[in-house]
Amino acid sequence: MREKKPDLFRALSLLKAARIRHDFCMGLVVSDESASTIVSEIYESFRMQGEALLIAEGKESIGSESHTFVMNALIALRPSSQRPAQVLLNLKDIRNKMNYKGYIALAGEATEAKDIATSLFNALESQIKTQVQKS
């Protein structure tokens, strides 16, 4: 992690892009064929939220642990939701298996990813926008 000048415009742009990806994936029908796309894109929408948070704080995650830093930043927000934010790490693990080990997500995992997004995405988005506007 390294310090940078906060970039509020980029942070807001990332939040907007995350919302577009989230909304698109939430509209997809879950099947074995769509499962990997849904899991990957939902994970990416959360990663973009975390990146926006860090950029607004003047931080940049770099290196092999950058995704871990981003997810931990979201977890640290402790959003009020029905599910703990730590489930984002499970989503990260599935996405890593898909990208680096050739794993193919199952329909049940896509349903779980959509449930995670339903319970956490809006709460995190709201908190991040508030923090960006304070910066």
XYZ file of C-alpha atoms in Angstrom, residues 14-84:
71
model
C -15.232 3.772 -9.939
C -18.384 3.785 -7.816
C -20.479 4.515 -10.902
C -18.801 1.720 -12.862
C -19.274 -0.666 -9.926
C -22.984 0.172 -9.858
C -23.325 -0.515 -13.596
C -21.621 -3.916 -13.269
C -23.647 -4.780 -10.191
C -26.960 -3.919 -11.819
C -26.095 -5.860 -14.960
C -25.154 -8.994 -13.026
C -28.169 -8.826 -10.781
C -30.327 -8.977 -13.919
C -28.698 -12.140 -15.244
C -30.484 -15.457 -14.891
C -28.464 -17.905 -12.808
C -27.437 -21.074 -14.611
C -24.337 -23.228 -14.781
C -23.364 -21.344 -17.939
C -23.731 -17.872 -16.417
C -22.384 -18.708 -12.956
C -18.731 -17.854 -13.581
C -19.626 -14.529 -15.176
C -21.945 -13.606 -12.327
C -19.446 -14.494 -9.587
C -16.580 -12.751 -11.340
C -18.478 -9.559 -12.131
C -20.066 -9.276 -8.695
C -16.645 -9.702 -7.114
C -15.284 -7.057 -9.472
C -18.041 -4.619 -8.495
C -17.049 -4.983 -4.831
C -13.350 -4.670 -5.695
C -14.109 -1.418 -7.495
C -15.963 -0.122 -4.443
C -12.957 -0.898 -2.262
C -10.597 0.706 -4.733
C -12.777 3.835 -4.758
C -12.626 3.965 -0.967
C -8.839 3.691 -0.926
C -8.395 6.255 -3.717
C -10.606 8.727 -1.828
C -8.422 8.187 1.244
C -5.258 8.816 -0.776
C -4.087 5.202 -0.809
C -3.179 2.853 -3.607
C -3.100 -0.904 -3.257
C -0.246 -2.464 -5.203
C 1.364 -5.843 -5.500
C 0.114 -9.362 -5.130
C -1.898 -8.531 -2.018
C -3.740 -5.572 -3.546
C -7.092 -7.379 -3.706
C -6.741 -8.370 -0.063
C -6.141 -4.737 0.939
C -9.192 -3.659 -1.038
C -11.484 -6.300 0.512
C -10.166 -5.549 3.995
C -10.956 -1.854 3.471
C -14.575 -2.793 2.725
C -14.773 -5.149 5.696
C -13.414 -2.414 7.973
C -16.437 -0.251 7.127
C -18.612 -2.739 9.020
C -21.737 -2.069 6.961
C -25.032 -2.714 8.666
C -26.543 -5.610 6.775
C -27.965 -9.055 7.297
C -24.642 -10.636 6.383
C -21.156 -9.898 7.701
